[in-house]
């Protein structure tokens, strides 16, 4: 089910525009962006300074994905021209490897295609013609698909193929106890090397990936209305129902019982 790790349900585009920053016109989100963002650098150079301590430099042709909770400021010495689209997604029906990360930077190999799509999206959005929102959303789906595909393709294909048996094992046995040792063995790597290479490709840890699958199925079972919370906890690999409830609430902000009631209308 997660062979391509890409599930995205766009809720709303807030803005799509071409923007210029310089030393005078600064930009900062000290409390977080509030929306997902995708940035294409048209011309110039800028440093993104994240509150967590990371600093990344972007320049011509780079593409940057930013999460709603990304807190940062942008520093530039000269004009920094870029396209930006800010948008929301339906969290319950979306899954993307880097959705929960503050940012993901791609030094783009396919920048011309992305550039053309950014221009089309921006022109469509600013035109305000009949159906512009639907057309712009289609462009955004294309942008995110290109971005994600290139994020995977840029990785070392040898390591990606070596990790595949472990990935498929997690997807099949997510409801059972899984150790890093057995996953590393499936990939013929040491635990240290396996953990490092996994994070390079999938942007999280193997156990975080397992938990994301558990959460996905928990939502599916809750939405079906056929199972109790206790049954769902067991089906998703949680022996302790109380722990499952805490896990689900931490991930979604809602207890599973309330989530079920809200989504099936009981």
Coordinates of C-alpha atoms in Angstrom, one line a residue:
X1 CA 0.0 0.0 0.0
X2 CA 2.9 2.4 0.7
X3 CA 5.0 1.4 -2.2
X4 CA 5.4 5.0 -3.3
X5 CA 4.8 6.7 0.1
X6 CA 2.8 9.4 -1.6
X7 CA -0.8 10.2 -0.5
X8 CA -1.8 13.8 -0.6
X9 CA -5.2 15.5 -0.4
X10 CA -4.9 19.3 -0.9
X11 CA -7.5 21.2 1.1
X12 CA -6.8 24.8 0.0
X13 CA -4.3 27.1 -1.7
X14 CA -3.9 30.4 0.2
X15 CA -1.5 32.2 -2.1
X16 CA 0.7 31.6 -5.1
X17 CA 3.0 34.4 -6.2
X18 CA 6.3 35.6 -7.4
X19 CA 8.1 37.5 -4.6
X20 CA 11.3 39.4 -4.1
X21 CA 13.2 39.8 -0.9
X22 CA 16.2 42.0 -0.2
X23 CA 18.1 43.4 2.8
X24 CA 15.2 45.8 3.5
X25 CA 12.2 43.6 2.9
X26 CA 12.9 40.8 5.3
X27 CA 10.8 37.7 6.0
X28 CA 10.5 35.7 9.3
X29 CA 8.1 33.2 10.9
X30 CA 9.2 33.2 14.5
X31 CA 6.1 31.1 15.5
X32 CA 5.9 28.9 12.4
X33 CA 4.4 29.4 9.0
X34 CA 0.9 28.2 9.6
X35 CA 0.6 26.6 6.2
X36 CA 2.6 24.2 4.1
X37 CA 4.8 25.9 1.5
X38 CA 6.7 25.1 -1.6
X39 CA 9.4 27.5 -2.8
X40 CA 11.2 27.6 -6.2
X41 CA 14.3 29.9 -6.3
X42 CA 14.3 31.9 -9.5
X43 CA 17.3 34.0 -8.9
X44 CA 19.6 34.9 -6.0
X45 CA 20.8 33.3 -2.8
X46 CA 19.3 33.2 0.7
X47 CA 19.9 31.6 4.0
X48 CA 17.0 30.0 5.9
X49 CA 17.8 30.1 9.6
X50 CA 15.6 27.7 11.5
X51 CA 14.8 28.1 15.2
X52 CA 16.0 24.5 15.9
X53 CA 19.5 25.6 14.8
X54 CA 19.6 24.4 11.1
X55 CA 20.8 26.8 8.5
X56 CA 20.4 26.0 4.8
X57 CA 21.4 28.0 1.7
X58 CA 19.2 28.0 -1.4
X59 CA 20.1 29.4 -4.8
X60 CA 18.9 29.3 -8.4
X61 CA 16.8 26.3 -9.3
X62 CA 16.5 25.0 -5.7
X63 CA 13.1 23.8 -4.4
X64 CA 12.2 24.0 -0.8
X65 CA 9.3 22.3 1.0
X66 CA 8.3 23.9 4.3
X67 CA 5.9 22.5 7.0
X68 CA 3.4 24.7 8.8
X69 CA 5.4 24.5 12.1
X70 CA 8.6 25.6 10.5
X71 CA 9.9 28.6 12.5
X72 CA 12.6 30.5 10.7
X73 CA 13.9 33.8 9.2
X74 CA 15.4 34.5 5.8
X75 CA 18.7 36.4 5.3
X76 CA 19.8 37.7 2.0
X77 CA 22.4 40.3 0.9
X78 CA 21.0 40.9 -2.6
X79 CA 17.6 40.4 -4.3
X80 CA 16.2 36.9 -3.7
X81 CA 13.5 36.2 -6.4
X82 CA 11.3 33.1 -5.9
X83 CA 8.0 31.6 -6.4
X84 CA 6.0 30.6 -3.4
X85 CA 2.8 28.6 -2.9
X86 CA 1.2 28.3 0.5
X87 CA -1.4 25.6 1.1
X88 CA -3.2 23.4 3.5
X89 CA -3.9 19.6 3.2
X90 CA -6.4 17.2 4.7
X91 CA -4.1 15.7 7.3
X92 CA -6.3 12.6 7.9
X93 CA -6.1 11.5 4.2
X94 CA -2.6 12.6 3.4
X95 CA 0.7 10.8 3.8
X96 CA 4.1 12.1 2.6
X97 CA 7.4 11.1 4.0
X98 CA 8.5 14.6 4.8
X99 CA 5.2 16.1 5.9
X100 CA 6.3 16.2 9.6
X101 CA 9.7 17.6 8.9
X102 CA 10.5 21.3 9.2
X103 CA 11.8 21.4 5.7
X104 CA 13.1 19.4 2.8
X105 CA 15.5 20.9 0.3
X106 CA 16.1 19.6 -3.2
X107 CA 18.9 20.9 -5.3
X108 CA 16.8 20.3 -8.4
X109 CA 17.9 18.3 -11.4
X110 CA 14.6 18.8 -13.1
X111 CA 14.2 22.5 -12.3
X112 CA 13.0 23.6 -15.8
X113 CA 9.9 21.4 -15.6
X114 CA 9.2 22.6 -12.0
X115 CA 9.8 26.2 -13.0
X116 CA 7.3 25.9 -15.9
X117 CA 4.7 24.4 -13.5
X118 CA 5.3 27.1 -10.9
X119 CA 4.8 29.8 -13.5
X120 CA 1.6 28.1 -14.7
X121 CA 0.3 27.8 -11.1
X122 CA 1.2 31.4 -10.3
X123 CA -0.4 32.8 -13.5
X124 CA -3.5 30.7 -13.0
X125 CA -3.9 31.8 -9.4
X126 CA -3.4 35.5 -10.1
X127 CA -5.7 35.5 -13.1
X128 CA -8.8 34.8 -10.9
X129 CA -10.6 33.5 -14.0
X130 CA -13.4 31.0 -13.7
X131 CA -12.2 27.7 -12.3
X132 CA -8.8 29.1 -11.4
X133 CA -8.7 27.4 -8.0
X134 CA -9.3 24.0 -9.4
X135 CA -6.7 24.5 -12.2
X136 CA -4.1 25.9 -9.6
X137 CA -4.7 22.9 -7.4
X138 CA -4.0 20.6 -10.3
X139 CA -0.7 22.4 -10.9
X140 CA 0.2 22.0 -7.2
X141 CA -0.4 18.3 -7.3
X142 CA 1.9 18.1 -10.3
X143 CA 4.6 20.2 -8.5
X144 CA 4.5 18.0 -5.4
X145 CA 4.5 14.8 -7.4
X146 CA 7.6 16.0 -9.3
X147 CA 9.3 17.2 -6.1
X148 CA 8.7 13.9 -4.3
X149 CA 9.8 11.8 -7.2
X150 CA 13.0 13.7 -7.5
X151 CA 13.6 13.4 -3.7
X152 CA 13.5 9.6 -4.1
X153 CA 15.5 9.6 -7.4
X154 CA 18.3 11.7 -6.1
X155 CA 19.1 9.1 -3.5
X156 CA 21.6 6.3 -4.1
X157 CA 19.7 3.7 -6.0
X158 CA 21.9 0.9 -4.6
X159 CA 21.0 1.8 -1.0
X160 CA 17.3 2.3 -1.9
X161 CA 17.2 -1.3 -3.4
X162 CA 19.0 -2.7 -0.4
X163 CA 16.5 -1.0 2.0
X164 CA 13.5 -2.3 0.1
X165 CA 13.2 -5.7 1.8
X166 CA 13.1 -4.0 5.2
X167 CA 10.6 -1.5 4.0
X168 CA 8.3 -4.2 2.7
X169 CA 8.7 -6.2 5.9
X170 CA 7.6 -3.2 8.0
X171 CA 4.6 -2.7 5.7
X172 CA 3.6 -6.3 6.0
X173 CA 4.3 -6.9 9.7
X174 CA 3.6 -3.4 11.2
X175 CA 1.3 -5.0 13.7
X176 CA 4.0 -7.1 15.2
X177 CA 7.1 -6.3 17.2
X178 CA 10.0 -5.2 14.9
X179 CA 13.6 -4.7 15.8
X180 CA 16.2 -2.7 14.1
X181 CA 18.5 -5.7 14.2
X182 CA 16.2 -7.8 12.0
X183 CA 15.6 -5.0 9.6
X184 CA 19.3 -4.3 9.2
X185 CA 19.8 -8.1 8.6
X186 CA 17.2 -8.1 5.8
X187 CA 19.2 -5.3 4.2
X188 CA 22.6 -6.9 4.8
X189 CA 23.8 -3.8 6.8
X190 CA 25.0 -3.1 10.2
X191 CA 22.4 -1.4 12.5
X192 CA 24.3 1.9 12.4
X193 CA 24.6 1.9 8.6
X194 CA 21.0 0.8 8.2
X195 CA 19.6 3.5 10.4
X196 CA 21.7 6.2 8.7
X197 CA 20.8 5.2 5.1
X198 CA 17.1 4.7 6.0
X199 CA 16.9 8.3 7.3
X200 CA 18.6 9.7 4.2
X201 CA 15.9 8.2 1.9
X202 CA 12.8 8.2 4.0
X203 CA 13.4 11.3 6.2
X204 CA 12.4 9.5 9.5
X205 CA 13.5 6.4 11.5
X206 CA 12.3 2.8 10.6
X207 CA 10.1 2.7 13.7
X208 CA 8.6 6.1 13.0
X209 CA 7.8 4.7 9.6
X210 CA 6.1 1.7 11.2
X211 CA 4.2 4.0 13.5
X212 CA 3.0 6.1 10.5
X213 CA 1.5 2.9 9.0
X214 CA -0.1 1.9 12.3
X215 CA -1.7 5.4 12.4
X216 CA -2.9 5.1 8.9
X217 CA -4.6 1.8 9.5
X218 CA -6.0 2.9 12.9
X219 CA -7.7 5.8 11.1
X220 CA -9.1 3.4 8.4
X221 CA -10.5 1.0 11.0
X222 CA -12.0 3.9 13.0
X223 CA -13.6 5.3 9.9
X224 CA -15.1 2.0 9.0
X225 CA -17.1 1.9 12.2
X226 CA -16.8 -1.9 12.4
X227 CA -14.3 -2.2 15.2
X228 CA -14.0 -1.1 18.8
X229 CA -11.0 0.9 20.0
X230 CA -9.7 -2.2 21.8
X231 CA -10.0 -4.3 18.6
X232 CA -8.2 -1.6 16.6
X233 CA -5.4 -1.3 19.1
X234 CA -4.8 -5.1 18.8
X235 CA -5.0 -5.0 15.0
X236 CA -2.5 -2.3 14.8
X237 CA 0.0 -3.9 17.1
X238 CA -0.7 -2.3 20.5
X239 CA -1.1 -4.7 23.4
X240 CA -1.9 -1.8 25.8
X241 CA -5.1 0.0 24.8
X242 CA -4.2 2.9 27.0
X243 CA -0.9 3.3 25.2
X244 CA -2.7 3.2 21.8
X245 CA -5.1 5.9 23.0
X246 CA -2.1 8.1 24.1
X247 CA -0.3 7.4 20.8
X248 CA -3.3 8.2 18.6
X249 CA -4.1 11.4 20.5
X250 CA -0.5 12.6 20.3
X251 CA -0.4 12.0 16.6
X252 CA -3.8 13.5 15.7
X253 CA -4.7 15.7 18.7
X254 CA -7.9 13.7 19.1
X255 CA -8.6 10.5 21.2
X256 CA -9.6 7.5 19.0
X257 CA -13.1 7.3 20.4
X258 CA -13.8 11.0 19.6
X259 CA -12.2 10.6 16.2
X260 CA -14.5 7.7 15.4
X261 CA -17.6 9.5 16.6
X262 CA -16.7 12.6 14.6
X263 CA -16.0 10.8 11.3
X264 CA -18.9 8.3 11.3
X265 CA -21.4 10.7 12.8
X266 CA -22.4 8.5 15.8

